[in-house]
Short mmCIF file of C-alpha atoms and ligand atoms in Angstrom, two decimals:
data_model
loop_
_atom_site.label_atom_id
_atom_site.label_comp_id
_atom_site.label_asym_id
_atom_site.label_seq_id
_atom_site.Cartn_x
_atom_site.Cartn_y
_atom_site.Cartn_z
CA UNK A 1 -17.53 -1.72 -30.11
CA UNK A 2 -13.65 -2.40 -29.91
CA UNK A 3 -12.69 -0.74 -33.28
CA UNK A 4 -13.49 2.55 -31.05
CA UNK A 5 -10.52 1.31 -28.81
CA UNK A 6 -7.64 2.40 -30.09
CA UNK A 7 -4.84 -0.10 -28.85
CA UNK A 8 -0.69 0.78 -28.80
CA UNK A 9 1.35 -1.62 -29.31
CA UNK A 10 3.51 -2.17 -26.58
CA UNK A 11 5.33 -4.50 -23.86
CA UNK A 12 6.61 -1.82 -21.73
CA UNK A 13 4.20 -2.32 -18.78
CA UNK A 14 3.68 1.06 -17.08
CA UNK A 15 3.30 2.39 -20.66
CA UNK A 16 -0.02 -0.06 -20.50
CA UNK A 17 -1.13 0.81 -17.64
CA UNK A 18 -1.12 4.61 -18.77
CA UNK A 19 -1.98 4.63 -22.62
CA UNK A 20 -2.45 0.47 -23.54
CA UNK A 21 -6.22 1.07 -24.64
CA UNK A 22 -7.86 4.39 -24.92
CA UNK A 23 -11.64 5.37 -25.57
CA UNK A 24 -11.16 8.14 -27.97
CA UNK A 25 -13.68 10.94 -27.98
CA UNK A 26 -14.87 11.61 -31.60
CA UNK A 27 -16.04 14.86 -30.93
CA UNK A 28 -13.13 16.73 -28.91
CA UNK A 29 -10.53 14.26 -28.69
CA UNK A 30 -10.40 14.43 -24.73
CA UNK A 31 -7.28 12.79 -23.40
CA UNK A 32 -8.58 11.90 -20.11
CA UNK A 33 -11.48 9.14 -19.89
CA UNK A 34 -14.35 10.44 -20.53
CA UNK A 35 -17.70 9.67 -17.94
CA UNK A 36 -20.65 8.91 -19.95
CA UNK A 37 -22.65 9.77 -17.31
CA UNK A 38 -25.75 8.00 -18.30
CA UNK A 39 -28.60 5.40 -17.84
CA UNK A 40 -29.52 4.37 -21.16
CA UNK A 41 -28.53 5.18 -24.92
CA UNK A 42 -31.30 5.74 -27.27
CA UNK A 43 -31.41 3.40 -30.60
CA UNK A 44 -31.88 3.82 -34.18
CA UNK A 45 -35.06 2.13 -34.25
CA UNK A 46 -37.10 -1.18 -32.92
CA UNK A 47 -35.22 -3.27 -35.29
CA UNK A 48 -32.08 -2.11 -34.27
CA UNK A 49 -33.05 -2.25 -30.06
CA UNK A 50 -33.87 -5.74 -30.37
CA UNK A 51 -30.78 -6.79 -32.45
CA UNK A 52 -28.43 -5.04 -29.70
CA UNK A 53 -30.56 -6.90 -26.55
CA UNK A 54 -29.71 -10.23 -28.10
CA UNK A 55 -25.84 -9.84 -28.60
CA UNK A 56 -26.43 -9.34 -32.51
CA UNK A 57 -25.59 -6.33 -32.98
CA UNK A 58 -23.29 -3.99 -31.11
CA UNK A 59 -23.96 -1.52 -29.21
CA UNK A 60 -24.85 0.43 -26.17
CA UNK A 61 -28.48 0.15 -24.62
CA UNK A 62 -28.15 0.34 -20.92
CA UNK A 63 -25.37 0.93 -18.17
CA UNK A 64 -26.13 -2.43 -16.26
CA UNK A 65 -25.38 -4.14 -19.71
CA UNK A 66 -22.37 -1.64 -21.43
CA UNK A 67 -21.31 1.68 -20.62
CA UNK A 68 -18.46 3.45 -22.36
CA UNK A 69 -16.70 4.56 -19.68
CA UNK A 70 -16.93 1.23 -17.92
CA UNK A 71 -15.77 -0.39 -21.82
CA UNK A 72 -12.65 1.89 -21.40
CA UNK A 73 -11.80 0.18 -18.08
CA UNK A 74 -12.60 -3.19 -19.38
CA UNK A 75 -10.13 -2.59 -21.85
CA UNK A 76 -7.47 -1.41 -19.88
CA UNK A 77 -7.84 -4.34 -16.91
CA UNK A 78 -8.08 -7.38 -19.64
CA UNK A 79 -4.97 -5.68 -21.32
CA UNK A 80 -2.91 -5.15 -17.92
CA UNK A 81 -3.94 -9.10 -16.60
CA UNK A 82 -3.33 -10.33 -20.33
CA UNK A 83 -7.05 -11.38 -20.93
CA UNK A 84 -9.75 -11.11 -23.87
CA UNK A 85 -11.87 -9.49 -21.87
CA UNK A 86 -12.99 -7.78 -18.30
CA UNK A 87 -16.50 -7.30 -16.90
CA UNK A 88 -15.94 -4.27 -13.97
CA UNK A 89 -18.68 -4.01 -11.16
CA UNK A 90 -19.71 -1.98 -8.42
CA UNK A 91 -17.27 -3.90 -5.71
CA UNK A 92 -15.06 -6.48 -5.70
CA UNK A 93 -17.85 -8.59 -3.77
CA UNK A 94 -19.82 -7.93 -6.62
CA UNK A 95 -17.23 -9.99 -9.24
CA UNK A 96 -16.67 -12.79 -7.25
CA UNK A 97 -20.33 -13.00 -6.89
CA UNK A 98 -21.72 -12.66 -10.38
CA UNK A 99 -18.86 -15.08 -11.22
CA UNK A 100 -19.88 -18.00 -8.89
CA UNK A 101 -23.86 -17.47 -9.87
CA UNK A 102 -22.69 -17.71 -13.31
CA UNK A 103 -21.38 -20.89 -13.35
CA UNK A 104 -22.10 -22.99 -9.88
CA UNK A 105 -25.50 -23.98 -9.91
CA UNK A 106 -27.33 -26.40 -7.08
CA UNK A 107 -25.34 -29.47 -7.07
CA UNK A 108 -21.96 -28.05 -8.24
CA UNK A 109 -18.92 -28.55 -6.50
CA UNK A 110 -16.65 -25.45 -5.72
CA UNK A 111 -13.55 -26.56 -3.82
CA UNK A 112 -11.83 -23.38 -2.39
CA UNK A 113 -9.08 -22.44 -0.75
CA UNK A 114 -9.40 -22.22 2.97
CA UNK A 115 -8.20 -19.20 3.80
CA UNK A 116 -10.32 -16.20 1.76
CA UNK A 117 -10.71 -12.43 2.14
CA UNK A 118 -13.70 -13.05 4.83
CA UNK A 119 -16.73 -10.95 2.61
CA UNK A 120 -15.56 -14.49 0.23
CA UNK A 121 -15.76 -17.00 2.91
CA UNK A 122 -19.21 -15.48 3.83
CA UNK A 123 -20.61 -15.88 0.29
CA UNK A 124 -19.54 -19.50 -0.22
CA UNK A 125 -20.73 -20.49 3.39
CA UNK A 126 -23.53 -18.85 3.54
CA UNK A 127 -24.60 -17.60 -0.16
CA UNK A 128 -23.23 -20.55 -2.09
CA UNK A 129 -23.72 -23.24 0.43
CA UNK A 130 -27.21 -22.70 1.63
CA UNK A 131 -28.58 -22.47 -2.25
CA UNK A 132 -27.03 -25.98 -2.94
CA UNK A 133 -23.67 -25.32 -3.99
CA UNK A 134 -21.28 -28.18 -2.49
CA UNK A 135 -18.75 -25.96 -1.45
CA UNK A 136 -15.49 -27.76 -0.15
CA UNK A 137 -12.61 -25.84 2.01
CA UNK A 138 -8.99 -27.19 1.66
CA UNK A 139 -5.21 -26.11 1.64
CA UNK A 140 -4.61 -25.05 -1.61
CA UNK A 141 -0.91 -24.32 -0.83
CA UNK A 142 -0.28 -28.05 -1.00
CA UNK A 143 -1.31 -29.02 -4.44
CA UNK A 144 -2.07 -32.47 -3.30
CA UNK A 145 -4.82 -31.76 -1.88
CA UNK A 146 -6.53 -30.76 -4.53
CA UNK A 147 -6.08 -34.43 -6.19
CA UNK A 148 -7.94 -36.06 -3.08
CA UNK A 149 -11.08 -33.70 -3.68
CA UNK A 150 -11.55 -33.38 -7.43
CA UNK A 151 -14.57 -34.61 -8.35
CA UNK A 152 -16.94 -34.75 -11.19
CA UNK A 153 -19.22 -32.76 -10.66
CA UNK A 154 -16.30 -29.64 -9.86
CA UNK A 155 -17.36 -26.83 -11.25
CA UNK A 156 -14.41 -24.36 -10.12
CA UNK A 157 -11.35 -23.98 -7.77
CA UNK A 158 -11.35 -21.17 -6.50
CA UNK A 159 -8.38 -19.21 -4.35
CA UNK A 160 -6.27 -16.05 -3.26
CA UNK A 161 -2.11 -15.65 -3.34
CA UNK A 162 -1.05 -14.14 -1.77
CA UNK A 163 -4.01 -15.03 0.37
CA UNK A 164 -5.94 -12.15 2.77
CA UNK A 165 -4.78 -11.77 5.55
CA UNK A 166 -1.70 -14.26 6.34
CA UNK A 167 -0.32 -13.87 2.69
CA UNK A 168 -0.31 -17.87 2.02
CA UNK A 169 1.93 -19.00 -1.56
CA UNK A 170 -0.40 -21.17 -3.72
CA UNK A 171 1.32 -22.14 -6.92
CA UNK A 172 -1.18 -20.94 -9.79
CA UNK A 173 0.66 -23.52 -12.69
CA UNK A 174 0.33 -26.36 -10.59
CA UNK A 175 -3.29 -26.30 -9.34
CA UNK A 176 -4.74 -25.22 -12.70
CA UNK A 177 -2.77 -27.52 -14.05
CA UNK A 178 -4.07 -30.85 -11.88
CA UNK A 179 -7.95 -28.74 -12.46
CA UNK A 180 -7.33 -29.24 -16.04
CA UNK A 181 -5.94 -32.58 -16.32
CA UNK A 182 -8.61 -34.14 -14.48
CA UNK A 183 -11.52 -31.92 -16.73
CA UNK A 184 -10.46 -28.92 -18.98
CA UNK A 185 -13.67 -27.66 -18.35
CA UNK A 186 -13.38 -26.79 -14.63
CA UNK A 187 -12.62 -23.26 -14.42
CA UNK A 188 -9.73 -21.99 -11.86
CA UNK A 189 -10.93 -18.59 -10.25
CA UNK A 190 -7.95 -16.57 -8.51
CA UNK A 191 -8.69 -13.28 -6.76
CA UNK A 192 -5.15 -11.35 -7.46
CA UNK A 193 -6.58 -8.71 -5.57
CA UNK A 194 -3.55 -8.54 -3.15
CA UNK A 195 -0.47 -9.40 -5.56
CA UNK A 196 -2.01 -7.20 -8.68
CA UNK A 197 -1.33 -7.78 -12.34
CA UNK A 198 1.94 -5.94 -12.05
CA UNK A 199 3.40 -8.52 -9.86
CA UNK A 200 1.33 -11.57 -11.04
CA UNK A 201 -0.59 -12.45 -13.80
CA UNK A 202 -2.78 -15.75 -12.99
CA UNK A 203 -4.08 -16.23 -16.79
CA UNK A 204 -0.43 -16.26 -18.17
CA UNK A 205 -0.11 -19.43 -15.69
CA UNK A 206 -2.83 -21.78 -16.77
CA UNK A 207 -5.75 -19.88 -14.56
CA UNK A 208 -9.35 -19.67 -16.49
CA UNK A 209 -10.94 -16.22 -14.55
CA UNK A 210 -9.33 -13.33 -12.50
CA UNK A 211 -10.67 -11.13 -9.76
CA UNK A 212 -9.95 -7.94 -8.43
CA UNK A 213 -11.25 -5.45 -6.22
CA UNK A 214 -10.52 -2.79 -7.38
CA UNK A 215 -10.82 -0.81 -4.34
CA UNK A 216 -7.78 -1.73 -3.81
CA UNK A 217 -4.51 -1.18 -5.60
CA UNK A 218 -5.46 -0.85 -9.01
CA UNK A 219 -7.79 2.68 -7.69
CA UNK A 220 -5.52 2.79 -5.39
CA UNK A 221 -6.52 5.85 -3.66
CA UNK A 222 -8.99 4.88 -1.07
CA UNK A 223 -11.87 6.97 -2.78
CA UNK A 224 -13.83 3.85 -4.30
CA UNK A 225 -15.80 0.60 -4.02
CA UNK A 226 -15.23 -1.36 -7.26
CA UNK A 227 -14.43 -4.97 -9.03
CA UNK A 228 -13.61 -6.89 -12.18
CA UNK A 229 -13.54 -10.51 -13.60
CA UNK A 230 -10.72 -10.76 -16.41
CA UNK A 231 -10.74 -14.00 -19.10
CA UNK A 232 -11.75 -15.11 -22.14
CA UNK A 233 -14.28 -13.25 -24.24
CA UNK A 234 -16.71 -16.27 -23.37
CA UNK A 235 -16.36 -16.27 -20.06
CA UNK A 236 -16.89 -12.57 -19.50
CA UNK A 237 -20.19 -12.62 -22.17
CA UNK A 238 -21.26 -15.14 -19.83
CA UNK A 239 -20.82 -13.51 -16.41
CA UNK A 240 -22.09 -10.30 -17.87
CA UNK A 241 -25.25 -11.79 -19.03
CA UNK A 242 -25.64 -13.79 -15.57
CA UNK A 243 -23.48 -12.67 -12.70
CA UNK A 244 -24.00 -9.15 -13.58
CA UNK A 245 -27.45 -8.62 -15.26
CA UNK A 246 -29.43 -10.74 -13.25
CA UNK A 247 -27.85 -12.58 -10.99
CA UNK A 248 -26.59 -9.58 -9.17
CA UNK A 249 -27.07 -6.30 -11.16
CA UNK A 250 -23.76 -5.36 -9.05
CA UNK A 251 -23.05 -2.68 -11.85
CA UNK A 252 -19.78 -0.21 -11.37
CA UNK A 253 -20.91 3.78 -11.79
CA UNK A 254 -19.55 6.04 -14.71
CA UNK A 255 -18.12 7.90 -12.38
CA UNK A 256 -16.11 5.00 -10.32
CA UNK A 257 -14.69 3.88 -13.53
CA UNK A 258 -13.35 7.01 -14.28
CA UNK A 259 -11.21 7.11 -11.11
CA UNK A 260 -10.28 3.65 -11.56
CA UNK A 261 -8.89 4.90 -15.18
CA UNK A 262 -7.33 7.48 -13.07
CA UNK A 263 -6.06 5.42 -10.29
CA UNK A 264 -4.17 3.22 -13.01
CA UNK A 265 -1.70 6.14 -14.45
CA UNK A 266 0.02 5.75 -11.39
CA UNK A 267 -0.30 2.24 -10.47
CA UNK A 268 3.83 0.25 -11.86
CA UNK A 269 4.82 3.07 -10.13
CA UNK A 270 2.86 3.09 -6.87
CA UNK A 271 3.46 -1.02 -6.75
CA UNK A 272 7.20 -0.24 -6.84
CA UNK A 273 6.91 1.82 -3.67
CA UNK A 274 4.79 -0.01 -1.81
CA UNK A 275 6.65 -3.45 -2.44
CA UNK A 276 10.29 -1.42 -1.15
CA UNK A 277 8.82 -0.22 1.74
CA UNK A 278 6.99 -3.11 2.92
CA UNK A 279 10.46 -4.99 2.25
CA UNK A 280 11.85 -2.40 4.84
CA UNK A 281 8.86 -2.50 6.91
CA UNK A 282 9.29 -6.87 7.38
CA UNK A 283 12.85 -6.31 8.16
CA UNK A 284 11.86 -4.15 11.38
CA UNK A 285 9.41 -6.57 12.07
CA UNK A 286 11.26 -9.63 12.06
CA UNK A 287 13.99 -7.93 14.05
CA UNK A 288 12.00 -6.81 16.86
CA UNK A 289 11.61 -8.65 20.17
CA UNK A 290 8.52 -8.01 20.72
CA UNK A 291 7.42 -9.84 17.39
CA UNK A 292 6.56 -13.44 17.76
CA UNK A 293 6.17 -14.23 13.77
CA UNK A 294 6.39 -12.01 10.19
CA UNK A 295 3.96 -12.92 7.55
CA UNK A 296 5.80 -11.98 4.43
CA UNK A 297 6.26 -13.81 1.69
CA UNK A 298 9.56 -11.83 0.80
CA UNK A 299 11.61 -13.46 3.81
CA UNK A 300 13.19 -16.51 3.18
CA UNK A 301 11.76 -17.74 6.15
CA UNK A 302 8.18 -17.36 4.28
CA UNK A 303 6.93 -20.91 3.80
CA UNK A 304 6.03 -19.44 0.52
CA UNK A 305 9.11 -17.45 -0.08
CA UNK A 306 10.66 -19.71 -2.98
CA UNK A 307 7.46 -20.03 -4.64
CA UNK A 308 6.51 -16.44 -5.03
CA UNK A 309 10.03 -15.47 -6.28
CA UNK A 310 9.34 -17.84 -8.89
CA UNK A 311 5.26 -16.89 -9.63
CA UNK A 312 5.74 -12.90 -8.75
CA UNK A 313 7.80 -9.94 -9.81
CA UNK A 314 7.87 -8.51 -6.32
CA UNK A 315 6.74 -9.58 -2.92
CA UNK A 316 3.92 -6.77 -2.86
CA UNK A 317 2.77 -4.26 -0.14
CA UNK A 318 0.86 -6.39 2.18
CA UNK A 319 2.35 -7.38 5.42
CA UNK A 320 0.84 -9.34 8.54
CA UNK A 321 2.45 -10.28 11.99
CA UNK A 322 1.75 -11.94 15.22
CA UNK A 323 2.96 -9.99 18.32
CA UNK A 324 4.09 -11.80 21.46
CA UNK A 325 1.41 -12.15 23.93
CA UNK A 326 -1.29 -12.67 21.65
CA UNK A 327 -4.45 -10.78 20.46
CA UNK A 328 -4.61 -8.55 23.72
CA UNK A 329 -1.14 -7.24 22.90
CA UNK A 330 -2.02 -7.37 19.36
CA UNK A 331 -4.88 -4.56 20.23
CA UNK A 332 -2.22 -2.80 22.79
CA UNK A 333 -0.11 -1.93 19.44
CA UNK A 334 -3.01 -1.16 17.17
CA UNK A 335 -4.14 1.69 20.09
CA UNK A 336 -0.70 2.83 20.60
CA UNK A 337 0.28 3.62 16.79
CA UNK A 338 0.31 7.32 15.88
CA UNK A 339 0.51 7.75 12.69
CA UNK A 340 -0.79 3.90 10.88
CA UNK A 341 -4.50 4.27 10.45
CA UNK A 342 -6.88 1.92 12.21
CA UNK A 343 -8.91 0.64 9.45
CA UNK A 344 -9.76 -2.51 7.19
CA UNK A 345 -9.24 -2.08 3.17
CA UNK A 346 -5.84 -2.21 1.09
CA UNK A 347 -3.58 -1.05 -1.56
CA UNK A 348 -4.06 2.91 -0.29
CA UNK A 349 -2.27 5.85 -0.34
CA UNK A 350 -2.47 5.54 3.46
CA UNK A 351 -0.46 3.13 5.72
CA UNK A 352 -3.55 0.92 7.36
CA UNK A 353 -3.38 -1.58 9.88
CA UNK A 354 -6.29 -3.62 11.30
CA UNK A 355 -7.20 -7.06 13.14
CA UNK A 356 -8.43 -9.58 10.75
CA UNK A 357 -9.96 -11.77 13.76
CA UNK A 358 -12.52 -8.80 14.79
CA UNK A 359 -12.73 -7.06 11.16
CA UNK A 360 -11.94 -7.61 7.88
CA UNK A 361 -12.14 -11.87 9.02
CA UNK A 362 -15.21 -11.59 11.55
CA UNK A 363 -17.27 -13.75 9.50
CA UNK A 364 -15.26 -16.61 10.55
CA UNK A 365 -15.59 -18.14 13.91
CA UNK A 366 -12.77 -18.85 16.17
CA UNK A 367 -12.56 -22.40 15.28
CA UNK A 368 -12.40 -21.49 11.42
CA UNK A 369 -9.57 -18.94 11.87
CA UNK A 370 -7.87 -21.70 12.91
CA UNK A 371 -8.40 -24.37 10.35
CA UNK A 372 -7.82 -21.66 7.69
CA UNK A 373 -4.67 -20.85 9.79
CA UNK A 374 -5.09 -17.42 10.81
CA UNK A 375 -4.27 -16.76 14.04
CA UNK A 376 -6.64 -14.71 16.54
CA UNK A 377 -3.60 -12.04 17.16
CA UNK A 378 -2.85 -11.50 13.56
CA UNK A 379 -2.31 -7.81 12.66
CA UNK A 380 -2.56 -6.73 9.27
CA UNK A 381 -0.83 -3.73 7.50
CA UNK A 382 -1.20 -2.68 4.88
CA UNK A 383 2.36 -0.68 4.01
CA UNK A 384 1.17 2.81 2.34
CA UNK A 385 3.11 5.33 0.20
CA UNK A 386 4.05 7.76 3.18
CA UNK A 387 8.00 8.72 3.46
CA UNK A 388 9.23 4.71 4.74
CA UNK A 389 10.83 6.53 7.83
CA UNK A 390 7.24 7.64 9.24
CA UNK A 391 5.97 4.15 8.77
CA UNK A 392 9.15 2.74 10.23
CA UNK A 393 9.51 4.71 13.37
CA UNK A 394 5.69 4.69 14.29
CA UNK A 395 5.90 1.03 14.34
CA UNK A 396 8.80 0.92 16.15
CA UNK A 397 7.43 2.86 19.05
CA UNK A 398 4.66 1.44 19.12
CA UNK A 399 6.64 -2.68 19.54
CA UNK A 400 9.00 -0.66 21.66
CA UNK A 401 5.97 0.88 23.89
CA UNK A 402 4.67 -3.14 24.30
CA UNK A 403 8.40 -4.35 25.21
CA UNK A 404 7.93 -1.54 27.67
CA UNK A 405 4.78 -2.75 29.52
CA UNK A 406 5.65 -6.26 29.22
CA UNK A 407 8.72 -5.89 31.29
CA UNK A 408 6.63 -3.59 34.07
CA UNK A 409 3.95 -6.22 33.98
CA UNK A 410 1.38 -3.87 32.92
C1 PLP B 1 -11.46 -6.24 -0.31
C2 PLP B 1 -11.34 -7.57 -0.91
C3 PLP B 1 -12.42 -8.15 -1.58
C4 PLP B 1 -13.79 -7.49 -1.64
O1 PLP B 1 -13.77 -6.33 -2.40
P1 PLP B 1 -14.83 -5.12 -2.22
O2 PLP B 1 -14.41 -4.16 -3.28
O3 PLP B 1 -14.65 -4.60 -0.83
O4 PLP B 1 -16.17 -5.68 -2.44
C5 PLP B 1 -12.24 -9.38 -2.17
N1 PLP B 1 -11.06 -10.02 -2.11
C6 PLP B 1 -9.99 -9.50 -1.48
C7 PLP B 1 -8.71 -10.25 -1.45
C8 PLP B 1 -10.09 -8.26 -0.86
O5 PLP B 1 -9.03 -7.76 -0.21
#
């Protein structure tokens, strides 16, 4: 199926991202994607069916299996996170779950991170967990912690950097390198959801399997609920034949992968804009009184600030913050904003801001938020592509506004 994908040759990175693989149209040459907006592809004959349902021959059969349009965005991701190969699916959810019901079986042992986008830490505690996986929840940010709970019957490590929500440094290198000195065949998971192949790239570091949602930055435009596990060519036969055929039949639409293709033209240069105004954005934060702490790892006060210069090209677009007084005062501001939008998700056009503790985090309870050290007033924003100075000045009014009723005792 690949000699239809007609690769350029290049290293120039938002070239990739626009024309790196491209599924050419034999009939009219279409330079956008085109949506092969079907169910199933009729064979050649019996012979033929049978040789492309057992991997023989290639082929299309069925869109839960292979899809065009969905090849074309295969092509693209594994190209942009420096992969073989990419299996896309209907949400991010749906990657990280066909890849942990590929390989974790009853009796496995999946040490994660412990702090997770909270749809993660739901399937591991209550997916994973209660069908037998041994699922194990440490600090990944200090790699010796992983020594103390390798095991051998670890199946994966699995983690997020910059993690969802408080934007935790884990140092890729060093924790798939202890994974594969103590058993090369213990596969290292990262969801790079939140730093994106443009500013990270977790296979050129040691790691075994990527995940994305897609939803997020790589679409980039709020209109769509995807995902995608990048790796070897193995790996990826392997999920798509488990994780996604049975295991979950979490398959992406014709459609969705179109807009993803779409959603990628634009996404060096959206990452550029988002990381400079979320700089900005952390600068005003950390300078305000009525900020008790910046989550960000591009201020020097980041615990993880050295560490990400070193693993990242830019800090990214995601930043998080405790005010002073707490969650109460956390939901004052949230209220008070004018122009941030109140709502979970990422990586949008739109500036969003939300409260991990009662959304995008709910599924942990308080005492979990604070072993995975999140705190219960954390607000999360999600720094969008509006003009900086609307961004800027709407959250300034809105700390200023707090300040305000803090000093009248209100
Ligand atoms: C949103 C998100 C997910 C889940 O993705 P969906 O597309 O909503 O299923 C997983 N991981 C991270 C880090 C996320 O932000």
């Amino acid at each position: 199926m690949t000699s239809q994908y007609n690769h350029v040759e290049t290293i120039h990175y938002s070239t990739a991202a626009i024309r790196g693989t491209r599924l050419t149209d034999q009939t009219y040459d279409s330079v956008a994607t085109p949506i092969y907006q079907t169910s199933t592809f009729a064979v050649p004959n019996c012979e033929s069916g049978a040789m492309r349902f057992s991997g023989e021959q290639p082929g299309y059969y069925y869109s839960r299996m292979g899809n065009p349009t969905l090849t074309a965005l295969e092509e693209r991701l594994a190209l942009l996170e420096g992969g073989e190969a990419a299996v896309v699916t209907g949400s991010g959810m749906g990657a990280i779950a066909a890849t942990v019901w590929t390989f974790c079986k009853p009796g496995s042992h999946l040490i994660a991170d412990c702090t997770l986008y909270g749809g993660t830490y739901e399937l591991l505690t209550e997916g994973a967990k209660e069908f037998g996986v041994d699922v194990e929840f440490i600090d990944l940010s200090v790699p010796n912690n992983l020594n103390h709970a390798l095991r051998e019957n670890t199946a994966m490590v699995y983690m997020e950097t910059p993690a969802n929500p408080t934007l935790k440094i884990t140092d890729l290198w060093e924790i798939a390198r202890r994974a594969h000195e103590y058993c090369p065949e213990i596969l290292v998971a990262v969801d790079n959801t939140i730093a994106t192949p443009y500013l990270q790239r977790p296979l050129f570091l040691g790691c075994d399997i990527v995940l994305h949602s897609l939803t997020k930055y790589l679409n980039g435009h709020g209109d769509v609920i995807a995902g995608a596990a990048i790796g070897s060519s193995s790996l990826m036969e392997q999920i798509r034949r488990r994780g996604l055929k049975t295991m979950t039949g979490a398959v992406l639409g014709p459609f969705e992968a179109y807009l993803v293709m779409r959603g990628l033209q634009t996404f060096p240069l959206r990452m550029e804009q988002h990381c400079s105004t979320a700089e900005l954005v952390s600068h005003l934060l950390a300078s305000h009184p009525a900020v008790e702490k910046v989550y960000y790892p591009g201020l020097p006060e980041h615990s993880g600030h050295e560490l990400a210069q070193k693993q990242m090209r830019r800090f990214g677009g995601m930043v998080s913050f405790e005010v002073k007084g707490g969650r109460s005062a956390g939901a004052k501001l949230l209220n008070s904003l004018k122009f941030c939008l109140l709502a979970v998700s990422l990586g949008d056009a739109e500036t969003l801001i939300e409260h991990p503790a009662s959304m995008s985090h709910s599924p942990y309870s308080d005492q979990e938020l604070e072993e995975a050290g999140i705190p219960a007033g954390l607000v999360r924003l999600s720094v969008g592509l509006e003009d900086p100075q609307d961004i800027l000045e709407d959250l300034q009014q809105g700390l200023d506004k707090l300040l305000e009723d803090g000093q009248s005792g209100r």
